[in-house]
PDB file of C-alpha atoms in Angstrom:
ATOM      1  CA  THR I   1      67.841  37.691 -36.720  1.00 56.00           C
ATOM      2  CA  PRO I   2      66.259  40.453 -34.636  1.00 59.00           C
ATOM      3  CA  GLU I   3      63.817  39.322 -31.967  1.00 61.00           C
ATOM      4  CA  PRO I   4      60.181  39.877 -32.806  1.00 66.00           C
ATOM      5  CA  TYR I   5      58.823  43.021 -31.172  1.00 66.00           C
ATOM      6  CA  THR I   6      55.959  42.561 -28.683  1.00 74.00           C
ATOM      7  CA  ARG I   7      53.465  45.461 -28.915  1.00 77.00           C
ATOM      8  CA  THR I   8      52.558  47.033 -25.581  1.00 83.00           C
ATOM      9  CA  GLN I   9      49.002  46.346 -24.502  1.00 84.00           C
ATOM     10  CA  TYR I  10      47.537  49.618 -23.173  1.00 87.00           C
ATOM     11  CA  CYS I  11      43.922  48.329 -22.814  1.00 88.00           C
ATOM     12  CA  ARG I  12      42.860  45.816 -20.165  1.00 84.00           C
ATOM     13  CA  TRP I  13      39.645  43.865 -20.095  1.00 84.00           C
ATOM     14  CA  PRO I  14      37.388  43.559 -18.209  1.00 89.00           C
ATOM     15  CA  CYS I  15      37.324  47.292 -17.573  1.00 89.00           C
ATOM     16  CA  GLN I  16      38.387  48.576 -14.225  1.00 88.00           C
ATOM     17  CA  CYS I  17      37.131  52.130 -13.801  1.00 90.00           C
ATOM     18  CA  PRO I  18      37.094  54.503 -10.770  1.00 89.00           C
ATOM     19  CA  ARG I  19      33.779  54.986  -9.029  1.00 89.00           C
ATOM     20  CA  SER I  20      33.513  58.586 -10.191  1.00 90.00           C
ATOM     21  CA  PRO I  21      34.797  60.125 -13.438  1.00 89.00           C
ATOM     22  CA  PRO I  22      37.703  62.622 -13.197  1.00 92.00           C
ATOM     23  CA  ARG I  23      37.176  66.395 -13.097  1.00 91.00           C
ATOM     24  CA  CYS I  24      38.734  67.888 -16.186  1.00 91.00           C
ATOM     25  CA  ALA I  25      40.208  71.381 -16.519  1.00 88.00           C
ATOM     26  CA  LEU I  26      38.114  74.100 -18.044  1.00 82.00           C
ATOM     27  CA  GLY I  27      37.723  73.487 -21.785  1.00 80.00           C
ATOM     28  CA  VAL I  28      39.034  69.938 -21.652  1.00 88.00           C
ATOM     29  CA  SER I  29      36.579  67.303 -22.849  1.00 89.00           C
ATOM     30  CA  LEU I  30      35.493  64.302 -20.751  1.00 91.00           C
ATOM     31  CA  VAL I  31      35.454  61.405 -23.177  1.00 91.00           C
ATOM     32  CA  THR I  32      35.398  57.621 -23.242  1.00 91.00           C
ATOM     33  CA  ASP I  33      38.911  56.169 -23.482  1.00 92.00           C
ATOM     34  CA  GLY I  34      40.168  54.345 -26.506  1.00 90.00           C
ATOM     35  CA  CYS I  35      39.462  51.017 -24.766  1.00 91.00           C
ATOM     36  CA  ASP I  36      35.792  51.909 -24.734  1.00 90.00           C
ATOM     37  CA  CYS I  37      35.867  51.411 -21.003  1.00 91.00           C
ATOM     38  CA  CYS I  38      36.112  54.468 -18.773  1.00 92.00           C
ATOM     39  CA  LYS I  39      35.566  58.200 -18.806  1.00 92.00           C
ATOM     40  CA  THR I  40      38.821  60.142 -19.045  1.00 93.00           C
ATOM     41  CA  CYS I  41      40.104  63.702 -19.670  1.00 94.00           C
ATOM     42  CA  ALA I  42      41.046  63.959 -23.351  1.00 94.00           C
ATOM     43  CA  ARG I  43      44.648  64.641 -24.249  1.00 94.00           C
ATOM     44  CA  GLN I  44      45.392  68.099 -25.617  1.00 92.00           C
ATOM     45  CA  ARG I  45      47.548  69.364 -28.394  1.00 89.00           C
ATOM     46  CA  GLY I  46      51.228  68.369 -27.982  1.00 91.00           C
ATOM     47  CA  GLU I  47      50.521  65.791 -25.311  1.00 93.00           C
ATOM     48  CA  SER I  48      51.284  62.079 -25.754  1.00 94.00           C
ATOM     49  CA  CYS I  49      48.567  59.666 -26.768  1.00 94.00           C
ATOM     50  CA  THR I  50      48.089  55.914 -27.066  1.00 92.00           C
ATOM     51  CA  GLU I  51      45.350  53.573 -28.104  1.00 90.00           C
ATOM     52  CA  ALA I  52      43.896  54.099 -24.602  1.00 91.00           C
ATOM     53  CA  ASP I  53      44.649  57.797 -24.094  1.00 92.00           C
ATOM     54  CA  THR I  54      42.662  59.550 -26.831  1.00 92.00           C
ATOM     55  CA  CYS I  55      43.071  63.061 -28.121  1.00 93.00           C
ATOM     56  CA  ASP I  56      40.336  65.701 -27.757  1.00 91.00           C
ATOM     57  CA  PHE I  57      38.345  65.241 -30.929  1.00 85.00           C
ATOM     58  CA  HIS I  58      36.079  68.081 -29.938  1.00 83.00           C
ATOM     59  CA  ARG I  59      39.048  70.351 -30.520  1.00 81.00           C
ATOM     60  CA  GLY I  60      39.805  68.691 -33.831  1.00 80.00           C
ATOM     61  CA  LEU I  61      42.830  66.702 -32.582  1.00 86.00           C
ATOM     62  CA  TYR I  62      44.045  63.283 -33.612  1.00 88.00           C
ATOM     63  CA  CYS I  63      46.904  61.022 -32.445  1.00 91.00           C
ATOM     64  CA  ASP I  64      49.908  61.258 -34.814  1.00 90.00           C
ATOM     65  CA  TYR I  65      52.016  58.151 -34.574  1.00 89.00           C
ATOM     66  CA  SER I  66      54.424  59.088 -37.353  1.00 87.00           C
ATOM     67  CA  GLY I  67      57.208  59.950 -34.954  1.00 87.00           C
ATOM     68  CA  ASP I  68      57.168  56.535 -33.317  1.00 83.00           C
ATOM     69  CA  ARG I  69      58.241  54.303 -36.258  1.00 80.00           C
ATOM     70  CA  PRO I  70      58.235  51.404 -36.464  1.00 79.00           C
ATOM     71  CA  ARG I  71      56.313  50.689 -33.255  1.00 80.00           C
ATOM     72  CA  TYR I  72      53.468  53.201 -33.750  1.00 82.00           C
ATOM     73  CA  GLU I  73      52.462  52.910 -30.103  1.00 88.00           C
ATOM     74  CA  ILE I  74      52.950  56.378 -28.581  1.00 90.00           C
ATOM     75  CA  GLY I  75      51.851  59.362 -30.617  1.00 92.00           C
ATOM     76  CA  VAL I  76      51.435  63.132 -30.186  1.00 94.00           C
ATOM     77  CA  CYS I  77      48.054  64.898 -30.347  1.00 93.00           C
ATOM     78  CA  ALA I  78      48.103  67.050 -33.471  1.00 89.00           C
ATOM     79  CA  GLN I  79      45.633  69.299 -35.156  1.00 82.00           C
ATOM     80  CA  ILE I  80      43.595  68.031 -38.133  1.00 76.00           C
ATOM     81  CA  VAL I  81      44.223  70.316 -41.048  1.00 74.00           C
ATOM     82  CA  GLY I  82      41.175  72.449 -41.604  1.00 73.00           C
ATOM     83  CA  VAL I  83      39.965  75.964 -42.330  1.00 73.00           C
ATOM     84  CA  GLY I  84      40.425  78.775 -39.864  1.00 80.00           C
ATOM     85  CA  CYS I  85      37.829  81.091 -38.307  1.00 84.00           C
ATOM     86  CA  VAL I  86      36.910  84.750 -38.367  1.00 82.00           C
ATOM     87  CA  LEU I  87      35.356  86.395 -35.305  1.00 81.00           C
ATOM     88  CA  ASN I  88      34.778  90.090 -34.905  1.00 80.00           C
ATOM     89  CA  GLY I  89      37.087  90.785 -37.828  1.00 80.00           C
ATOM     90  CA  VAL I  90      39.978  88.758 -36.363  1.00 86.00           C
ATOM     91  CA  ARG I  91      41.238  85.589 -38.126  1.00 85.00           C
ATOM     92  CA  TYR I  92      42.238  82.523 -36.087  1.00 87.00           C
ATOM     93  CA  LYS I  93      43.973  79.324 -37.172  1.00 83.00           C
ATOM     94  CA  ASN I  94      42.269  75.940 -37.001  1.00 80.00           C
ATOM     95  CA  GLY I  95      42.755  74.579 -33.477  1.00 78.00           C
ATOM     96  CA  GLU I  96      43.790  77.934 -32.018  1.00 83.00           C
ATOM     97  CA  THR I  97      42.514  78.788 -28.526  1.00 85.00           C
ATOM     98  CA  PHE I  98      41.844  82.421 -27.782  1.00 87.00           C
ATOM     99  CA  GLN I  99      39.908  84.801 -25.561  1.00 87.00           C
ATOM    100  CA  PRO I 100      37.811  87.418 -27.382  1.00 86.00           C
ATOM    101  CA  ASN I 101      37.134  88.983 -23.934  1.00 84.00           C
ATOM    102  CA  CYS I 102      37.664  88.073 -20.307  1.00 84.00           C
ATOM    103  CA  LYS I 103      34.336  86.243 -20.085  1.00 81.00           C
ATOM    104  CA  TYR I 104      35.000  83.488 -22.654  1.00 83.00           C
ATOM    105  CA  ASN I 105      37.658  81.045 -23.691  1.00 83.00           C
ATOM    106  CA  CYS I 106      37.165  80.024 -27.344  1.00 86.00           C
ATOM    107  CA  THR I 107      38.618  77.501 -29.824  1.00 84.00           C
ATOM    108  CA  CYS I 108      38.531  77.536 -33.590  1.00 83.00           C
ATOM    109  CA  ILE I 109      37.616  74.035 -34.990  1.00 77.00           C
ATOM    110  CA  ASN I 110      37.515  73.758 -38.766  1.00 74.00           C
ATOM    111  CA  GLY I 111      35.704  77.038 -39.320  1.00 76.00           C
ATOM    112  CA  ALA I 112      33.491  76.907 -36.287  1.00 79.00           C
ATOM    113  CA  VAL I 113      34.069  78.746 -32.998  1.00 81.00           C
ATOM    114  CA  GLY I 114      33.248  77.022 -29.707  1.00 79.00           C
ATOM    115  CA  CYS I 115      33.421  78.967 -26.460  1.00 80.00           C
ATOM    116  CA  VAL I 116      33.497  78.097 -22.768  1.00 79.00           C
ATOM    117  CA  PRO I 117      32.222  80.724 -20.303  1.00 80.00           C
ATOM    118  CA  MET I 118      34.815  81.807 -17.707  1.00 79.00           C
ATOM    119  CA  CYS I 119      32.155  83.285 -15.415  1.00 79.00           C
ATOM    120  CA  THR I 120      30.531  80.216 -13.953  1.00 69.00           C
ATOM    121  CA  ASN I 121      28.726  81.721 -10.935  1.00 60.00           C
ATOM    122  CA  SER I 122      25.487  82.165 -12.834  1.00 59.00           C
ATOM    123  CA  ARG I 123      23.090  81.026 -10.058  1.00 62.00           C
ATOM    124  CA  PRO I 124      21.679  83.661  -7.723  1.00 61.00           C
ATOM    125  CA  PRO I 125      22.192  83.407  -3.964  1.00 58.00           C
ATOM    126  CA  LEU I 126      19.867  81.534  -1.664  1.00 52.00           C
ATOM    127  CA  VAL I 127      16.221  82.526  -1.698  1.00 48.00           C
ATOM    128  CA  TRP I 128      16.552  84.409   1.585  1.00 54.00           C
ATOM    129  CA  CYS I 129      18.622  86.975  -0.218  1.00 62.00           C
ATOM    130  CA  PRO I 130      16.033  89.595  -1.181  1.00 61.00           C
ATOM    131  CA  ASN I 131      16.014  90.824  -4.821  1.00 66.00           C
ATOM    132  CA  PRO I 132      19.405  89.449  -5.885  1.00 71.00           C
ATOM    133  CA  LYS I 133      21.134  91.521  -8.610  1.00 74.00           C
ATOM    134  CA  LEU I 134      24.242  90.971 -10.724  1.00 76.00           C
ATOM    135  CA  ILE I 135      26.565  93.990 -10.117  1.00 77.00           C
ATOM    136  CA  LYS I 136      29.752  94.895 -12.014  1.00 78.00           C
ATOM    137  CA  MET I 137      32.665  94.958  -9.598  1.00 76.00           C
ATOM    138  CA  ALA I 138      35.694  97.248  -9.840  1.00 78.00           C
ATOM    139  CA  GLY I 139      38.685  95.388 -11.234  1.00 79.00           C
ATOM    140  CA  LYS I 140      36.755  92.153 -11.820  1.00 81.00           C
ATOM    141  CA  CYS I 141      35.568  90.720 -15.094  1.00 83.00           C
ATOM    142  CA  CYS I 142      32.547  88.692 -13.893  1.00 82.00           C
ATOM    143  CA  GLU I 143      29.569  90.308 -12.263  1.00 80.00           C
ATOM    144  CA  GLN I 144      28.815  89.328  -8.686  1.00 78.00           C
ATOM    145  CA  TRP I 145      25.508  88.678  -6.918  1.00 75.00           C
ATOM    146  CA  VAL I 146      24.490  91.112  -4.176  1.00 75.00           C
ATOM    147  CA  CYS I 147      21.313  91.451  -2.153  1.00 71.00           C
ATOM    148  CA  ASP I 148      18.944  94.404  -2.494  1.00 64.00           C
ATOM    149  CA  ASP I 149      16.008  94.685  -0.071  1.00 55.00           C
ATOM    150  CA  SER I 150      14.024  97.311  -2.010  1.00 50.00           C
ATOM    151  CA  ARG I 151      11.253  97.172   0.557  1.00 47.00           C
ATOM    152  CA  LYS I 152      13.527  98.988   2.989  1.00 45.00           C
ATOM    153  CA  ILE I 153      15.559 101.242   0.725  1.00 39.00           C
ATOM    154  CA  ARG I 154      14.533 102.154  -2.793  1.00 38.00           C
ATOM    155  CA  LYS I 155      16.152 105.082  -4.640  1.00 38.00           C
ATOM    156  CA  THR I 156      19.537 104.769  -2.941  1.00 38.00           C
ATOM    157  CA  SER I 157      19.821 101.006  -2.644  1.00 36.00           C
ATOM    158  CA  PRO I 158      21.388 100.112  -6.039  1.00 38.00           C
ATOM    159  CA  ARG I 159      24.088 102.835  -5.718  1.00 38.00           C
ATOM    160  CA  HIS I 160      24.664 101.973  -2.077  1.00 39.00           C
ATOM    161  CA  ILE I 161      24.923  98.182  -2.438  1.00 37.00           C
ATOM    162  CA  SER I 162      27.049  98.206  -5.588  1.00 39.00           C
ATOM    163  CA  SER I 163      29.492 100.626  -4.027  1.00 37.00           C
ATOM    164  CA  ALA I 164      29.648  98.625  -0.824  1.00 36.00           C
ATOM    165  CA  ALA I 165      30.536  95.526  -2.845  1.00 38.00           C
ATOM    166  CA  TYR I 166      33.641  97.192  -4.284  1.00 37.00           C
ATOM    167  CA  GLU I 167      36.811  95.969  -2.697  1.00 36.00           C
ATOM    168  CA  GLY I 168      39.625  98.134  -1.519  1.00 36.00           C
ATOM    169  CA  GLU I 169      37.887 101.496  -2.092  1.00 36.00           C
ATOM    170  CA  ASP I 170      36.935 104.122   0.419  1.00 37.00           C
ATOM    171  CA  GLU I 171      33.969 106.107  -0.855  1.00 37.00           C
ATOM    172  CA  ALA I 172      33.175 109.479   0.558  1.00 35.00           C
ATOM    173  CA  TRP I 173      29.483 108.700   0.758  1.00 39.00           C
ATOM    174  CA  GLN I 174      30.242 105.999   3.384  1.00 42.00           C
ATOM    175  CA  LYS I 175      30.329 108.828   5.982  1.00 48.00           C
ATOM    176  CA  ASN I 176      26.541 108.831   5.563  1.00 55.00           C
ATOM    177  CA  CYS I 177      26.161 105.025   5.215  1.00 66.00           C
ATOM    178  CA  ILE I 178      22.690 103.656   4.623  1.00 67.00           C
ATOM    179  CA  VAL I 179      22.551 100.526   6.724  1.00 72.00           C
ATOM    180  CA  HIS I 180      21.336  97.427   4.948  1.00 75.00           C
ATOM    181  CA  THR I 181      20.772  94.066   6.667  1.00 81.00           C
ATOM    182  CA  SER I 182      19.208  91.073   4.996  1.00 82.00           C
ATOM    183  CA  PRO I 183      16.786  88.726   6.819  1.00 83.00           C
ATOM    184  CA  TRP I 184      18.331  85.744   8.567  1.00 85.00           C
ATOM    185  CA  SER I 185      18.459  82.578   6.439  1.00 85.00           C
ATOM    186  CA  PRO I 186      16.445  79.544   7.534  1.00 85.00           C
ATOM    187  CA  CYS I 187      18.144  77.350  10.102  1.00 87.00           C
ATOM    188  CA  SER I 188      20.447  74.749   8.523  1.00 87.00           C
ATOM    189  CA  LYS I 189      18.792  71.970  10.564  1.00 87.00           C
ATOM    190  CA  THR I 190      15.157  71.151  11.239  1.00 85.00           C
ATOM    191  CA  CYS I 191      16.008  69.959  14.716  1.00 88.00           C
ATOM    192  CA  GLY I 192      19.046  70.362  16.960  1.00 88.00           C
ATOM    193  CA  LEU I 193      21.757  73.021  16.788  1.00 88.00           C
ATOM    194  CA  GLY I 194      22.260  74.559  13.321  1.00 89.00           C
ATOM    195  CA  ILE I 195      23.539  77.723  11.653  1.00 89.00           C
ATOM    196  CA  SER I 196      21.687  80.746  10.251  1.00 89.00           C
ATOM    197  CA  THR I 197      23.353  83.494   8.241  1.00 89.00           C
ATOM    198  CA  ARG I 198      22.709  86.978   6.892  1.00 87.00           C
ATOM    199  CA  ILE I 199      24.452  89.825   5.075  1.00 85.00           C
ATOM    200  CA  SER I 200      24.870  93.254   6.715  1.00 83.00           C
ATOM    201  CA  ASN I 201      26.919  96.428   6.311  1.00 80.00           C
ATOM    202  CA  ASP I 202      26.199  97.693   9.814  1.00 81.00           C
ATOM    203  CA  ASN I 203      29.874  98.249  10.586  1.00 78.00           C
ATOM    204  CA  ASP I 204      32.426 101.077  10.644  1.00 77.00           C
ATOM    205  CA  GLN I 205      33.596 100.410   7.075  1.00 75.00           C
ATOM    206  CA  CYS I 206      29.998 100.054   5.658  1.00 76.00           C
ATOM    207  CA  ARG I 207      30.990  96.872   4.015  1.00 77.00           C
ATOM    208  CA  LEU I 208      28.697  93.923   3.198  1.00 78.00           C
ATOM    209  CA  LEU I 209      29.817  91.174   5.570  1.00 83.00           C
ATOM    210  CA  LYS I 210      28.402  87.745   6.306  1.00 85.00           C
ATOM    211  CA  GLU I 211      27.157  87.225   9.846  1.00 88.00           C
ATOM    212  CA  SER I 212      26.172  83.909  11.480  1.00 89.00           C
ATOM    213  CA  ARG I 213      24.308  82.767  14.541  1.00 91.00           C
ATOM    214  CA  LEU I 214      23.393  79.453  16.115  1.00 91.00           C
ATOM    215  CA  CYS I 215      19.770  78.299  15.878  1.00 92.00           C
ATOM    216  CA  ASN I 216      17.688  75.484  17.243  1.00 91.00           C
ATOM    217  CA  MET I 217      14.240  75.104  15.657  1.00 90.00           C
ATOM    218  CA  ARG I 218      13.212  72.224  17.921  1.00 90.00           C
ATOM    219  CA  PRO I 219      14.945  69.538  20.040  1.00 89.00           C
ATOM    220  CA  CYS I 220      15.573  66.275  18.202  1.00 89.00           C
ATOM    221  CA  GLU I 221      15.163  64.116  21.320  1.00 88.00           C
ATOM    222  CA  VAL I 222      11.676  65.265  22.263  1.00 88.00           C
ATOM    223  CA  ASP I 223       8.449  64.022  20.671  1.00 90.00           C
ATOM    224  CA  ILE I 224       6.559  67.277  20.471  1.00 89.00           C
ATOM    225  CA  THR I 225       3.388  65.609  19.094  1.00 88.00           C
ATOM    226  CA  GLN I 226       2.708  64.234  22.613  1.00 88.00           C
ATOM    227  CA  HIS I 227       2.210  67.832  23.760  1.00 88.00           C
ATOM    228  CA  ILE I 228      -0.493  68.659  21.199  1.00 88.00           C
ATOM    229  CA  LYS I 229      -3.814  69.237  22.958  1.00 89.00           C
ATOM    230  CA  PRO I 230      -6.618  66.744  22.310  1.00 89.00           C
ATOM    231  CA  GLY I 231      -8.649  67.752  19.234  1.00 87.00           C
ATOM    232  CA  LYS I 232      -5.870  69.932  17.822  1.00 88.00           C
ATOM    233  CA  LYS I 233      -3.530  69.132  14.968  1.00 87.00           C
ATOM    234  CA  CYS I 234      -0.752  71.632  15.713  1.00 88.00           C
ATOM    235  CA  LEU I 235       1.386  73.031  18.482  1.00 88.00           C
ATOM    236  CA  ALA I 236       2.871  76.345  17.232  1.00 88.00           C
ATOM    237  CA  VAL I 237       5.344  76.871  20.147  1.00 90.00           C
ATOM    238  CA  TYR I 238       6.952  74.329  22.490  1.00 90.00           C
ATOM    239  CA  ARG I 239       8.834  75.165  25.672  1.00 89.00           C
ATOM    240  CA  ALA I 240      10.457  72.750  28.057  1.00 87.00           C
ATOM    241  CA  ASN I 241       9.465  72.805  31.705  1.00 87.00           C
ATOM    242  CA  GLU I 242      13.035  73.030  33.025  1.00 89.00           C
ATOM    243  CA  PRO I 243      15.849  75.469  32.026  1.00 91.00           C
ATOM    244  CA  MET I 244      18.855  74.025  30.119  1.00 90.00           C
ATOM    245  CA  ASN I 245      22.396  74.973  29.256  1.00 91.00           C
ATOM    246  CA  TYR I 246      23.553  75.394  25.647  1.00 90.00           C
ATOM    247  CA  THR I 247      26.494  73.094  24.748  1.00 89.00           C
ATOM    248  CA  ILE I 248      29.030  73.514  21.904  1.00 86.00           C
ATOM    249  CA  SER I 249      31.936  71.046  21.586  1.00 83.00           C
ATOM    250  CA  GLY I 250      31.989  70.380  25.260  1.00 87.00           C
ATOM    251  CA  CYS I 251      31.775  74.054  26.263  1.00 91.00           C
ATOM    252  CA  VAL I 252      28.721  74.949  28.334  1.00 92.00           C
ATOM    253  CA  SER I 253      26.811  78.245  28.625  1.00 92.00           C
ATOM    254  CA  LYS I 254      27.591  80.025  31.868  1.00 92.00           C
ATOM    255  CA  ILE I 255      23.933  80.481  32.737  1.00 93.00           C
ATOM    256  CA  PRO I 256      20.887  78.218  32.016  1.00 93.00           C
ATOM    257  CA  TYR I 257      18.146  79.193  29.568  1.00 93.00           C
ATOM    258  CA  ARG I 258      14.561  78.149  28.896  1.00 92.00           C
ATOM    259  CA  PRO I 259      14.145  78.793  25.163  1.00 92.00           C
ATOM    260  CA  LYS I 260      11.029  78.541  23.060  1.00 91.00           C
ATOM    261  CA  TYR I 261      10.956  76.202  20.053  1.00 92.00           C
ATOM    262  CA  CYS I 262       8.698  75.952  17.024  1.00 91.00           C
ATOM    263  CA  GLY I 263       6.252  73.073  17.357  1.00 89.00           C
ATOM    264  CA  VAL I 264       4.956  70.458  14.873  1.00 89.00           C
ATOM    265  CA  CYS I 265       1.715  69.528  13.143  1.00 88.00           C
ATOM    266  CA  THR I 266       0.119  66.190  12.453  1.00 86.00           C
ATOM    267  CA  ASP I 267      -1.241  67.335   9.130  1.00 83.00           C
ATOM    268  CA  ASN I 268       0.550  68.830   6.082  1.00 77.00           C
ATOM    269  CA  ARG I 269       1.572  72.022   7.880  1.00 81.00           C
ATOM    270  CA  CYS I 270       4.946  73.027   9.285  1.00 82.00           C
ATOM    271  CA  CYS I 271       5.778  75.541  11.988  1.00 86.00           C
ATOM    272  CA  THR I 272       8.418  78.235  11.328  1.00 85.00           C
ATOM    273  CA  PRO I 273       9.475  81.304  13.300  1.00 86.00           C
ATOM    274  CA  TYR I 274       8.064  84.684  12.388  1.00 79.00           C
ATOM    275  CA  LYS I 275       9.306  86.678  15.376  1.00 86.00           C
ATOM    276  CA  SER I 276      12.723  86.225  16.972  1.00 88.00           C
ATOM    277  CA  LYS I 277      15.746  88.157  18.253  1.00 90.00           C
ATOM    278  CA  THR I 278      19.480  87.434  18.572  1.00 91.00           C
ATOM    279  CA  ILE I 279      21.045  87.013  22.010  1.00 93.00           C
ATOM    280  CA  GLU I 280      24.719  86.787  23.022  1.00 92.00           C
ATOM    281  CA  VAL I 281      25.564  83.655  24.998  1.00 92.00           C
ATOM    282  CA  ARG I 282      28.785  83.226  26.938  1.00 92.00           C
ATOM    283  CA  PHE I 283      30.357  79.743  27.043  1.00 91.00           C
ATOM    284  CA  GLN I 284      32.973  78.272  29.359  1.00 90.00           C
ATOM    285  CA  CYS I 285      35.158  75.380  28.263  1.00 91.00           C
ATOM    286  CA  PRO I 286      36.720  72.559  30.443  1.00 89.00           C
ATOM    287  CA  ASP I 287      40.166  74.127  30.012  1.00 88.00           C
ATOM    288  CA  GLY I 288      38.931  77.427  31.556  1.00 87.00           C
ATOM    289  CA  THR I 289      38.688  79.448  28.288  1.00 88.00           C
ATOM    290  CA  GLU I 290      35.596  81.433  27.435  1.00 89.00           C
ATOM    291  CA  PHE I 291      33.932  82.667  24.218  1.00 88.00           C
ATOM    292  CA  SER I 292      30.628  84.163  23.084  1.00 89.00           C
ATOM    293  CA  TRP I 293      28.216  83.105  20.317  1.00 89.00           C
ATOM    294  CA  LYS I 294      25.194  84.758  18.909  1.00 92.00           C
ATOM    295  CA  ILE I 295      22.064  82.553  19.218  1.00 93.00           C
ATOM    296  CA  MET I 296      18.579  82.843  17.682  1.00 93.00           C
ATOM    297  CA  TRP I 297      15.924  83.349  20.430  1.00 92.00           C
ATOM    298  CA  ILE I 298      12.482  82.410  19.194  1.00 92.00           C
ATOM    299  CA  ASN I 299       9.583  84.538  20.417  1.00 90.00           C
ATOM    300  CA  ALA I 300       6.752  83.234  18.251  1.00 89.00           C
ATOM    301  CA  CYS I 301       6.100  80.781  15.408  1.00 87.00           C
ATOM    302  CA  PHE I 302       3.310  80.197  12.876  1.00 84.00           C
ATOM    303  CA  CYS I 303       2.088  77.005  11.203  1.00 84.00           C
ATOM    304  CA  ASN I 304       2.327  77.314   7.419  1.00 76.00           C
ATOM    305  CA  LEU I 305      -0.271  75.758   5.140  1.00 71.00           C
ATOM    306  CA  ASN I 306       2.067  75.956   2.089  1.00 59.00           C
ATOM    307  CA  CYS I 307       4.438  73.153   3.100  1.00 58.00           C
ATOM    308  CA  ARG I 308       4.645  70.327   0.562  1.00 47.00           C
ATOM    309  CA  ASN I 309       5.943  67.824   3.106  1.00 45.00           C
ATOM    310  CA  PRO I 310       4.825  67.479   6.782  1.00 39.00           C
ATOM    311  CA  ASN I 311       7.032  69.307   9.260  1.00 42.00           C
ATOM    312  CA  ASP I 312       9.667  70.175   6.515  1.00 45.00           C
ATOM    313  CA  ILE I 313      10.447  73.869   6.742  1.00 44.00           C
ATOM    314  CA  PHE I 314      12.554  73.652   3.605  1.00 47.00           C
ATOM    315  CA  ALA I 315       9.878  72.165   1.404  1.00 42.00           C
ATOM    316  CA  ASP I 316       8.722  75.561   0.236  1.00 39.00           C
ATOM    317  CA  LEU I 317      11.709  77.925   0.585  1.00 44.00           C
ATOM    318  CA  ALA I 318      10.565  79.993  -2.420  1.00 39.00           C
ATOM    319  CA  HIS I 319       7.851  81.501  -0.189  1.00 37.00           C
ATOM    320  CA  TYR I 320       9.834  81.658   3.065  1.00 37.00           C
ATOM    321  CA  TYR I 321      10.831  85.279   2.983  1.00 37.00           C
ATOM    322  CA  ASP I 322       7.305  86.424   2.066  1.00 35.00           C
ATOM    323  CA  TYR I 323       6.742  86.102   5.816  1.00 36.00           C
ATOM    324  CA  SER I 324       9.777  88.152   6.842  1.00 37.00           C
ATOM    325  CA  GLU I 325      11.034  87.259  10.264  1.00 39.00           C
ATOM    326  CA  ILE I 326      11.101  90.183  12.688  1.00 36.00           C
ATOM    327  CA  ALA I 327      14.705  89.918  13.963  1.00 38.00           C
ATOM    328  CA  ASN I 328      17.215  91.993  15.765  1.00 36.00           C
TER     329      ASN I 328
END
């Protein structure tokens, strides 16, 4: 007498799920598993499936257990028989995956066509990038965002910027390059040492490159409100009495500086720089090595009435570049 077969238990209760759901490949559905417990990436056509590992029903797949007689435990994801699709005069089989062009990956599901975009970079750059435009790149399917400051250059800017964004090409017009430099982005930190970036083609190759500099809007360890004069609600600019040395990862600037900082307000205004320049600071490390970094040097600040949150320079970034910073 054959021993009775014990069916494998693929589901376990109570459910034990990871803290965050998995990230599925492009076009693969994130579904609840067959145990009705956790989110999982659905199995695709030809892959094995169980009562726990479900097939991608969004693609018209089901688990075919016919090849696992008599246990019927492990199956193979197969396509439900259905009608095909016709797109742009081309007929596709039910369950067939195809690309009508380089921008979309599509699947035929019982007469209906579902597509997933391949170009996912649909959001424009940060707001400090003036007049962002989607430009077709040479040799690339998806358009790319570039910055166009039409207030500085008008008739020639679209031709200039789109050409500068092309990779691996040397255009003859670059001999007469029209220099384009975007404004510096807001500092990454509201206090302490942060990073500010911009895009510029002011180089020998006339290529749009990303530049960065250090910035310090205000010291974190100083209570600037104590320096506001009696009867006033704001201090636009704060400056320490004694010079100081910049420090990066234990490396100290070779000479001391006495920088200006943007102040604070006690009402719903915030102080941001409107005039600054970029200086080159030389650092010396304990092991004797030296390096240079560009640092933002604040000359003047203004207190903005449009801030939604007190002293938060990022509360209203949509209007930040309306007050273009005068920068070198």
